[in-house]
PDB file of C-alpha atoms in Angstrom:
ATOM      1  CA  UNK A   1       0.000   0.000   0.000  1.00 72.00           C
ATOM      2  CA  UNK A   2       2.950   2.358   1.118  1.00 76.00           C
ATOM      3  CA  UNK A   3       4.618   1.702  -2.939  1.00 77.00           C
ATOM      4  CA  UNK A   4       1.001   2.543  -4.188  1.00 76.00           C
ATOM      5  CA  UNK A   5       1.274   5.593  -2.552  1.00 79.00           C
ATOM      6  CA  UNK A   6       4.684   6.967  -3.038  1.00 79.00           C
ATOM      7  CA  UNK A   7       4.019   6.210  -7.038  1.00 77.00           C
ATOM      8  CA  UNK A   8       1.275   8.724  -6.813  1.00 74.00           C
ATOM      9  CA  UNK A   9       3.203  10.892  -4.917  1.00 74.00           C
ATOM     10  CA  UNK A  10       6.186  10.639  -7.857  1.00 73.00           C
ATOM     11  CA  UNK A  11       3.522  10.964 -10.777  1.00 73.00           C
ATOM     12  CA  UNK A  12       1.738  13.660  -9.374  1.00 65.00           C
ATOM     13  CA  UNK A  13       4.306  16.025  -7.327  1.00 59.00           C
ATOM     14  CA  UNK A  14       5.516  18.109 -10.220  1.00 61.00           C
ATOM     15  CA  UNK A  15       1.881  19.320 -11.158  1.00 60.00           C
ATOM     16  CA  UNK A  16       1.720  21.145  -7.857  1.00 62.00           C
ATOM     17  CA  UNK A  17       3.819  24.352  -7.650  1.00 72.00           C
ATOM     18  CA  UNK A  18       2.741  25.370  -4.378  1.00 78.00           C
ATOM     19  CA  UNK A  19       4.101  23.539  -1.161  1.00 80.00           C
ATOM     20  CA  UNK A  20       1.020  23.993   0.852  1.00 84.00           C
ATOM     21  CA  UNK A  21      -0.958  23.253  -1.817  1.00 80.00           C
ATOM     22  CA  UNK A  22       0.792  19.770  -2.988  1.00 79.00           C
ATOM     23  CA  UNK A  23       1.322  18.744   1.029  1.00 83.00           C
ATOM     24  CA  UNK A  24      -2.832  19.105   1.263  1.00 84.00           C
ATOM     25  CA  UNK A  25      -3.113  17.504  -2.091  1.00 80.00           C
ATOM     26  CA  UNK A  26      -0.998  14.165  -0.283  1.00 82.00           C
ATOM     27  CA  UNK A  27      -2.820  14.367   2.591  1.00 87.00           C
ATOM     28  CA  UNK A  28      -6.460  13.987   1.689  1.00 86.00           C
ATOM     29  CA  UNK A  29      -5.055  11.366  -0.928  1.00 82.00           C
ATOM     30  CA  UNK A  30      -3.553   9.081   2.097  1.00 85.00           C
ATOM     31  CA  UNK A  31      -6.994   9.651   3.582  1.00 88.00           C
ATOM     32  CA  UNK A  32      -8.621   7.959   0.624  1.00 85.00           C
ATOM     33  CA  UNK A  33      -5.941   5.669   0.778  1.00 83.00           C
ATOM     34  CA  UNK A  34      -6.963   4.407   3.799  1.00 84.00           C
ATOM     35  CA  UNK A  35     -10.420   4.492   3.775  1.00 86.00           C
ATOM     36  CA  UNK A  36     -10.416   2.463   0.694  1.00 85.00           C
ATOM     37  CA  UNK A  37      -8.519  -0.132   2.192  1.00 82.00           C
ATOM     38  CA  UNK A  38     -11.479  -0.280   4.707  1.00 83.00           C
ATOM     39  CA  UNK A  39     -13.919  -1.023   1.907  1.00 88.00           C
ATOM     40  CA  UNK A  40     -11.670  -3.468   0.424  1.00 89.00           C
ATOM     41  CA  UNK A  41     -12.157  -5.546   3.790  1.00 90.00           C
ATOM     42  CA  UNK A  42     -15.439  -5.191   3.553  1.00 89.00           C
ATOM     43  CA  UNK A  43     -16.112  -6.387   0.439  1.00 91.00           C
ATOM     44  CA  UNK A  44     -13.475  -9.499   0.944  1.00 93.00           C
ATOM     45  CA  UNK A  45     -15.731  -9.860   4.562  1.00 90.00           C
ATOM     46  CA  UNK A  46     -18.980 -10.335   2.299  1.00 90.00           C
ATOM     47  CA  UNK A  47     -17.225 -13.019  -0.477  1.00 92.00           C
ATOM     48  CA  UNK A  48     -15.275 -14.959   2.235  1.00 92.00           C
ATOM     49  CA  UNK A  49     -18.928 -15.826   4.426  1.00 93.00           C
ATOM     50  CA  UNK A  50     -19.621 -18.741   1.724  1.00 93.00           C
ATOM     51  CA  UNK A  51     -16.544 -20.420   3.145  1.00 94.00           C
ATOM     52  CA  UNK A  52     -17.725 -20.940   7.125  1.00 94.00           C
ATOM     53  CA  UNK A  53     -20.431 -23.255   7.357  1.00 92.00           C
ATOM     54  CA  UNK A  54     -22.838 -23.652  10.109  1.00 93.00           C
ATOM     55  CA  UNK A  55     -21.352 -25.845  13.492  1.00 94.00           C
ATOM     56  CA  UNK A  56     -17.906 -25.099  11.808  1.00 95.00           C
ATOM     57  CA  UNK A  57     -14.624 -25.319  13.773  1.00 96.00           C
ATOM     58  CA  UNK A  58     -12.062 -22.451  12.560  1.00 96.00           C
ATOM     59  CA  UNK A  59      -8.224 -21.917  13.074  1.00 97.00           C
ATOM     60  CA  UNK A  60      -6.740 -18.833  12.280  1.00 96.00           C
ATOM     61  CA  UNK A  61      -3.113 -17.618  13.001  1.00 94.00           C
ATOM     62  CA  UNK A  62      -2.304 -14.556  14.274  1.00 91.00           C
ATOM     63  CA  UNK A  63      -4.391 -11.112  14.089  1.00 93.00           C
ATOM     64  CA  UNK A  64      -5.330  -9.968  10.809  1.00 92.00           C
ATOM     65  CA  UNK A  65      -8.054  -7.023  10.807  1.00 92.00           C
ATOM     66  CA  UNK A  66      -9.565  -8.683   7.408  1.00 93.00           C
ATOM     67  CA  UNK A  67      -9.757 -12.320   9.011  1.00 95.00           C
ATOM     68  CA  UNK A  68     -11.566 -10.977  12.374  1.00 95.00           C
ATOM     69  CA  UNK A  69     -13.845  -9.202   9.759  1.00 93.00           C
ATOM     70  CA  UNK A  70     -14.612 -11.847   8.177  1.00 95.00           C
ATOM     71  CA  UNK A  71     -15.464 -13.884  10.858  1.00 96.00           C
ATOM     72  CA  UNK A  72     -17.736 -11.320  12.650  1.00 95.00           C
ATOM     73  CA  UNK A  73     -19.558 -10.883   9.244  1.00 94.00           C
ATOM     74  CA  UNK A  74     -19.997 -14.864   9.295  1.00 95.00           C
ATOM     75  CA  UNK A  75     -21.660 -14.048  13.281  1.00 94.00           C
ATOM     76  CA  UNK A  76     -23.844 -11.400  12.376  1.00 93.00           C
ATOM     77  CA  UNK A  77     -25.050 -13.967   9.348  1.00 92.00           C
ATOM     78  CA  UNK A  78     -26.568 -16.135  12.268  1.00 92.00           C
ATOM     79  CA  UNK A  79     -23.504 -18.909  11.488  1.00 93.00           C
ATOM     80  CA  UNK A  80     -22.663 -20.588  14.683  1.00 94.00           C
ATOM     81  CA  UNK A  81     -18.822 -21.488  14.806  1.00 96.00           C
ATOM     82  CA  UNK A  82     -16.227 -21.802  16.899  1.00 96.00           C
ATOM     83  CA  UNK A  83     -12.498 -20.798  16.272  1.00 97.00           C
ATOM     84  CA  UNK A  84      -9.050 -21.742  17.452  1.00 97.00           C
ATOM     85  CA  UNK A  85      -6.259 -18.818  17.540  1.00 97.00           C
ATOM     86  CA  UNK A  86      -2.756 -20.091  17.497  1.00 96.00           C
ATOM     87  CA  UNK A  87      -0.858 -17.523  20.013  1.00 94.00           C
ATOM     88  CA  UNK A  88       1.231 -16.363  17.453  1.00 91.00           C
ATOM     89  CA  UNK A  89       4.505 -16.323  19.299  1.00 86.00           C
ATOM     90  CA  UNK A  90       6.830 -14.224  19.692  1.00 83.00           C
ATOM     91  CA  UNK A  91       4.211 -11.099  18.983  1.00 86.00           C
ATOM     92  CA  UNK A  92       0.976 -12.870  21.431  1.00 87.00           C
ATOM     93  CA  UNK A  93      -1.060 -11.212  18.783  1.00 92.00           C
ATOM     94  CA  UNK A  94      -3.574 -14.602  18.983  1.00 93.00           C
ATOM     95  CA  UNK A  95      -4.170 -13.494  21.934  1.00 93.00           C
ATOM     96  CA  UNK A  96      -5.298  -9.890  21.076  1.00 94.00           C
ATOM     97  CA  UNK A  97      -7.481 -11.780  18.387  1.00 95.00           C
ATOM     98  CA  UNK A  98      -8.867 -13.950  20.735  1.00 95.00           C
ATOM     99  CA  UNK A  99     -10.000 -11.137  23.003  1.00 94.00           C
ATOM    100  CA  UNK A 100     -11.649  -8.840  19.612  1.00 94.00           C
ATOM    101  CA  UNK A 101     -13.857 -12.202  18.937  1.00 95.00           C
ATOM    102  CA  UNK A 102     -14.970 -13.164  22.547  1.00 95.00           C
ATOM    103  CA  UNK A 103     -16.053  -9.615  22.762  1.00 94.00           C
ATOM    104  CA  UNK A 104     -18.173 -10.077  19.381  1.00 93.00           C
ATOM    105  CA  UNK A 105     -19.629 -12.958  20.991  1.00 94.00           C
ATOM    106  CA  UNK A 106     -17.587 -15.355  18.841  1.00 95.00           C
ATOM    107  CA  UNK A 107     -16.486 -18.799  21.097  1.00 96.00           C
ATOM    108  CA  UNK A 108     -12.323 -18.547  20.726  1.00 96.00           C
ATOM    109  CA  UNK A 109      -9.564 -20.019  22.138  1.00 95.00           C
ATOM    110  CA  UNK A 110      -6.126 -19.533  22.103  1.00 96.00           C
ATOM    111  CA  UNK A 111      -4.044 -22.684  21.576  1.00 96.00           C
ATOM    112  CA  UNK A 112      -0.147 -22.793  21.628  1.00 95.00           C
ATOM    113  CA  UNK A 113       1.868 -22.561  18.191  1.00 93.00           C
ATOM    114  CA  UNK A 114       2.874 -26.158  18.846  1.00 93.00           C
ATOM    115  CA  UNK A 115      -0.439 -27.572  19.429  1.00 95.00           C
ATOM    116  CA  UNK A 116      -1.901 -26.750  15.579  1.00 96.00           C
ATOM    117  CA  UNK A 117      -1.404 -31.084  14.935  1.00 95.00           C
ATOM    118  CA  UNK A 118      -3.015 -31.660  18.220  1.00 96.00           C
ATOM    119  CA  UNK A 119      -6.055 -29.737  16.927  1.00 96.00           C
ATOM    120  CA  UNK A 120      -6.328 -30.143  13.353  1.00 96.00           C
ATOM    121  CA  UNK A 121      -8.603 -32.842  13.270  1.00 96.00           C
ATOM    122  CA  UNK A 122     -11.350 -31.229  15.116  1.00 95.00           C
ATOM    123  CA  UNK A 123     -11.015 -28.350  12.506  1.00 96.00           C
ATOM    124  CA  UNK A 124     -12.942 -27.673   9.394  1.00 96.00           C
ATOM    125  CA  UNK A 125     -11.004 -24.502   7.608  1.00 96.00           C
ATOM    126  CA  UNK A 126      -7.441 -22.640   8.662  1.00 97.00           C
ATOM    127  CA  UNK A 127      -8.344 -19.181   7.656  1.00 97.00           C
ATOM    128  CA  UNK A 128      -4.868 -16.562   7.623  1.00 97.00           C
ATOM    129  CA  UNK A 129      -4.531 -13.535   6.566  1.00 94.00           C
ATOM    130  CA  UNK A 130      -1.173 -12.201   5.169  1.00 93.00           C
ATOM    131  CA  UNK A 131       1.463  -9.694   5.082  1.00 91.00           C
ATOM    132  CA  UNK A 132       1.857 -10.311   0.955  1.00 91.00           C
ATOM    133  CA  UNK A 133       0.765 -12.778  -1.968  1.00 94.00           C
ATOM    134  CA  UNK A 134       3.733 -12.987  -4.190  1.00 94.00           C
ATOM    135  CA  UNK A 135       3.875 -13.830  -8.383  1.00 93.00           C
ATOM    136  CA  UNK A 136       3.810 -17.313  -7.826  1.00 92.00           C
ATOM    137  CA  UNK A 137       0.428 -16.865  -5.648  1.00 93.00           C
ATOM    138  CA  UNK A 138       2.574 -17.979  -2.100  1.00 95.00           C
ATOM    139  CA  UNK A 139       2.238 -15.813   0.670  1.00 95.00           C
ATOM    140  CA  UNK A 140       4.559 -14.212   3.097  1.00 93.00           C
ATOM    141  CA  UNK A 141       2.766 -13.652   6.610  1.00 93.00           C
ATOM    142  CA  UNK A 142       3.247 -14.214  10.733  1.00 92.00           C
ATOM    143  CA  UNK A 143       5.904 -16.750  10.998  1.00 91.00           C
ATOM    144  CA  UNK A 144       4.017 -20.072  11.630  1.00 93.00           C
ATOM    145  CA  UNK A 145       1.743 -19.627   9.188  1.00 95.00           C
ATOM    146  CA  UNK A 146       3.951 -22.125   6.584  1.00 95.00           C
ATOM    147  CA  UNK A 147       4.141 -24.879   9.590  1.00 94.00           C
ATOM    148  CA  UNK A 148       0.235 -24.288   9.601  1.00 96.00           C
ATOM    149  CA  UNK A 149      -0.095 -24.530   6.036  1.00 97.00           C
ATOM    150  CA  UNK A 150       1.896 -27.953   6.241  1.00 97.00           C
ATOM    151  CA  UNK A 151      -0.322 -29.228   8.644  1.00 97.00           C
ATOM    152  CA  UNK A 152      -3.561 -28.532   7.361  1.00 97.00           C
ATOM    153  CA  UNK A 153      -2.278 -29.916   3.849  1.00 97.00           C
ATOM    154  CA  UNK A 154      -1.056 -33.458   5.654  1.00 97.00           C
ATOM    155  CA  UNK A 155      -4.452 -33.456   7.312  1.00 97.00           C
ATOM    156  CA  UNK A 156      -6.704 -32.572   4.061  1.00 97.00           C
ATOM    157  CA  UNK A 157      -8.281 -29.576   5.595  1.00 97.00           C
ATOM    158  CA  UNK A 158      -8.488 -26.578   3.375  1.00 97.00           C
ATOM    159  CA  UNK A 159      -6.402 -23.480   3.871  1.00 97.00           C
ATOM    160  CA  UNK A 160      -7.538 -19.879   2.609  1.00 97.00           C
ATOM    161  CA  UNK A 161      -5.686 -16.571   2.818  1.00 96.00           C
ATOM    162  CA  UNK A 162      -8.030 -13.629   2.880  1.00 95.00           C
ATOM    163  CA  UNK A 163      -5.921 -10.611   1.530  1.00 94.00           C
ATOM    164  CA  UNK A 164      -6.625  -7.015   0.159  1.00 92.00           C
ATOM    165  CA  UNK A 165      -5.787  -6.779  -3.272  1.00 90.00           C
ATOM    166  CA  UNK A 166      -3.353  -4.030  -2.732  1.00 88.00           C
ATOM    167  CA  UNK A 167      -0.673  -6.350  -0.613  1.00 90.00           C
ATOM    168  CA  UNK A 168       0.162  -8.589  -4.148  1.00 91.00           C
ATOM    169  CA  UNK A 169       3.728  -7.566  -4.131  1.00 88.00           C
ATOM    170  CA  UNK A 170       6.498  -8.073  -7.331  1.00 87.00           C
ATOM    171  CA  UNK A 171       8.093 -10.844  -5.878  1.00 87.00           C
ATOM    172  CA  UNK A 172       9.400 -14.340  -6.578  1.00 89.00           C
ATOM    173  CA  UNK A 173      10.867 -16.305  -4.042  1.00 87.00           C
ATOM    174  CA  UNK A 174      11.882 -19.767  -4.251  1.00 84.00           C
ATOM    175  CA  UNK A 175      12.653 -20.768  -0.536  1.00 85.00           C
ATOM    176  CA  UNK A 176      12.396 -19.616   2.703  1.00 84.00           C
ATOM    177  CA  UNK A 177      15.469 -17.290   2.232  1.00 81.00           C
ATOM    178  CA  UNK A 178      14.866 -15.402  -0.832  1.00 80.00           C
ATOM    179  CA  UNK A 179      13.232 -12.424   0.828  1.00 74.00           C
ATOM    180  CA  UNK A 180      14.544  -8.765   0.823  1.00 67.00           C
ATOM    181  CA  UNK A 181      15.620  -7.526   4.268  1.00 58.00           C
ATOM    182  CA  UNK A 182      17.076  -4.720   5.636  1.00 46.00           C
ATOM    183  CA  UNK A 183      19.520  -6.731   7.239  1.00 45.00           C
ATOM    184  CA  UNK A 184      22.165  -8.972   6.108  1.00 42.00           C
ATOM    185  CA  UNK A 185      20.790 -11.826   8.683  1.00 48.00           C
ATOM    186  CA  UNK A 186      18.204 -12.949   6.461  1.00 46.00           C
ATOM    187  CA  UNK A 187      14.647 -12.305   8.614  1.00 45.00           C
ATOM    188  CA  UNK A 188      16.048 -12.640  11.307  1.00 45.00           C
ATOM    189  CA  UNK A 189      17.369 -11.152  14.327  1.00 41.00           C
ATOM    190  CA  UNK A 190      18.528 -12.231  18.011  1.00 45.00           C
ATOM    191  CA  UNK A 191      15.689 -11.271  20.570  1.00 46.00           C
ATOM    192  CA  UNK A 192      15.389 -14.373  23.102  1.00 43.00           C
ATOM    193  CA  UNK A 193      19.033 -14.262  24.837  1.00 43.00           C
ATOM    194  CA  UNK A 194      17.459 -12.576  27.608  1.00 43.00           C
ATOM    195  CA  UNK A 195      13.456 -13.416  27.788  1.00 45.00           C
ATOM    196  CA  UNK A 196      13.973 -17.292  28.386  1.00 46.00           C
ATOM    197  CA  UNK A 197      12.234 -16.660  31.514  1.00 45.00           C
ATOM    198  CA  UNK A 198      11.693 -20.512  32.032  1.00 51.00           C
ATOM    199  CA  UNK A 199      15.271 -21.300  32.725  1.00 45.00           C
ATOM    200  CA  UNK A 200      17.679 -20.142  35.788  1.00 47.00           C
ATOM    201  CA  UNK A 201      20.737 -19.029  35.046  1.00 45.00           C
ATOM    202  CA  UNK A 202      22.126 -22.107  36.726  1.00 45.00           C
ATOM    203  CA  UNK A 203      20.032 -24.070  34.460  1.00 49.00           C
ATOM    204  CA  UNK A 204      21.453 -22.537  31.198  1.00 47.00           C
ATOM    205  CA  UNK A 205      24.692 -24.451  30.151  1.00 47.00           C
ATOM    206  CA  UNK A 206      27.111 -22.808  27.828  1.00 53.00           C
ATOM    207  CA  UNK A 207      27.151 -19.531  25.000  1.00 55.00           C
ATOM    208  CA  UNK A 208      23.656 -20.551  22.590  1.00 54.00           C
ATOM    209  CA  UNK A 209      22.490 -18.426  19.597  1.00 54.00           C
ATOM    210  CA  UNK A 210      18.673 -17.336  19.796  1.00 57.00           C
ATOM    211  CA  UNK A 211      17.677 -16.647  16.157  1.00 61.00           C
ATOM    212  CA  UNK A 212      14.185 -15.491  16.004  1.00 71.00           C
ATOM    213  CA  UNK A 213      12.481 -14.971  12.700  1.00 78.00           C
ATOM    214  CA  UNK A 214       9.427 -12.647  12.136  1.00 84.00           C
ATOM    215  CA  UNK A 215       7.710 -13.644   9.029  1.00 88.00           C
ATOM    216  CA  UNK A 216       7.703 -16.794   6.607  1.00 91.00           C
ATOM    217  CA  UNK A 217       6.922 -18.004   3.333  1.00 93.00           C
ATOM    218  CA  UNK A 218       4.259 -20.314   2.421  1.00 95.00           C
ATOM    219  CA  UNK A 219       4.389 -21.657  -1.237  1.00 95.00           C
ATOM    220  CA  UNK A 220       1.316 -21.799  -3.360  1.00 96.00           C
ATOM    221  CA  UNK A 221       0.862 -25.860  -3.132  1.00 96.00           C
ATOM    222  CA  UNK A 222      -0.345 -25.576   0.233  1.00 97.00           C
ATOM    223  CA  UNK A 223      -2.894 -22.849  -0.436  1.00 97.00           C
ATOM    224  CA  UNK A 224      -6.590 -23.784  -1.173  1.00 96.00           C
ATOM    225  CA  UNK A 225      -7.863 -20.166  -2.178  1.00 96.00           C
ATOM    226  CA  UNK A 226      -7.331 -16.644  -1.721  1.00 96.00           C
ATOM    227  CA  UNK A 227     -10.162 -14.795  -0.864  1.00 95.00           C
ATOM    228  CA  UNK A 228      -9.505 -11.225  -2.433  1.00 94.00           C
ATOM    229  CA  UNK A 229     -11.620  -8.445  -3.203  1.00 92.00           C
ATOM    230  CA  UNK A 230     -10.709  -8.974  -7.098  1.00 92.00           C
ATOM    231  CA  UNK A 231     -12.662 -12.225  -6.454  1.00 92.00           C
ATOM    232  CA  UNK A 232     -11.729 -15.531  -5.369  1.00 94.00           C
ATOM    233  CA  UNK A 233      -8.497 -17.158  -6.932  1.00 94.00           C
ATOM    234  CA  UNK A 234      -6.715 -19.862  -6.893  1.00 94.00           C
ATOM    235  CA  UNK A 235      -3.224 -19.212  -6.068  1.00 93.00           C
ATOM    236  CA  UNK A 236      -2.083 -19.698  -9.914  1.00 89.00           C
ATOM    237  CA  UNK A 237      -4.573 -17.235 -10.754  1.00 86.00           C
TER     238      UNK A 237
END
């Protein structure tokens, strides 16, 4: 959304002699940036319903604002569901998903990242949301979400991404490694070494490397559909 913007800002800035004038002129166009993203949700809220069916048992990963939409567009349908939330370490942000749909009335729980196998047969759909669909139709998004996508794959259960239309990015990655950074220690960076608050120091034995990454990638085999507000795709298309 951000590259959307600063290409308007590059095709447009010269027309605008005036400082005040052209600073106004970027301003109320973020604002329509922004609230068009909000109708973009809604729209993807209204075509992703047809996925939850009634009695259905959802996981989702994370906290993506178009996913909780989605699912309180599926309550105020009359669907009755329940949902898993993975706690989407080391952000917690399941947790601040789980709160938003207990408040909306929606039954959630939060299960650990490590307990998505132990669940997965009581589930019906893995909804996630995502940072970015890439040119091969593979997503990058909350790390976890490629361990999920494994999982639900092995156990036949069918995994869609609901993403704005604006977030398809121009890349092509071929592994887990192939994403730009800003740092030379590919999506990574070292943030444990001193929030292992289950161990003693006495307990701890020797120097150890804590190597925390933030996002993933999750190829396009292991993707069902992606609910978008251009429609609903297939990750090819």
């Amino acid at each position: 959304g951000a590259d959307l913007f600063l290409r308007f800002v590059t095709r447009t800035s010269h027309d605008v002699t005036n400082f005040e004038a052209c600073r106004e002129h970027l301003i109320n166009s973020g604002k329509v940036l922004v609230e068009k993203a909000a109708a973009v949700r809604e729209k993807i809220g209204d075509l992703g319903v047809q996925f939850i069916k009634d009695d259905a048992t959802i996981l989702i990963h994370s906290y993506s604002r178009v996913v909780m939409l989605l699912l309180q567009r599926a309550a105020a349908c009359k669907k009755r569901f329940k949902v898993y939330v993975t706690e989407s370490r080391p952000t917690g942000l399941g947790i601040r998903a789980t709160k938003v749909l207990c408040k909306a009335g929606i039954p959630a729980t939060v299960i650990y990242d490590t307990a998505v196998g132990y669940v997965i047969d009581k589930v019906d759909a893995v909804f996630v949301g995502a940072e970015g669909v890439v040119e091969n139709g593979g997503l990058i998004n909350a790390i976890g979400t490629y361990q999920l996508a494994i999982v639900a794959k092995a156990a036949n259960k069918p995994f869609y991404a609901v993403i704005e239309s604006y977030k398809f990015v121009r890349l092509f990655p071929l592994n887990q490694y192939d994403l730009p950074t800003h740092t030379p220690d590919l999506l990574t960076f070292p943030d444990l070494e001193h929030h292992n608050t289950d161990l003693s120091e006495d307990e701890v034995i020797g120097n150890y490397e804590a190597i925390n990454p933030t996002v993933d990638y999750t190829p396009p085999d292991y993707i069902t559909l992606l609910c978008t507000d251009l429609g609903v795709l297939t990750p090819s298309g």
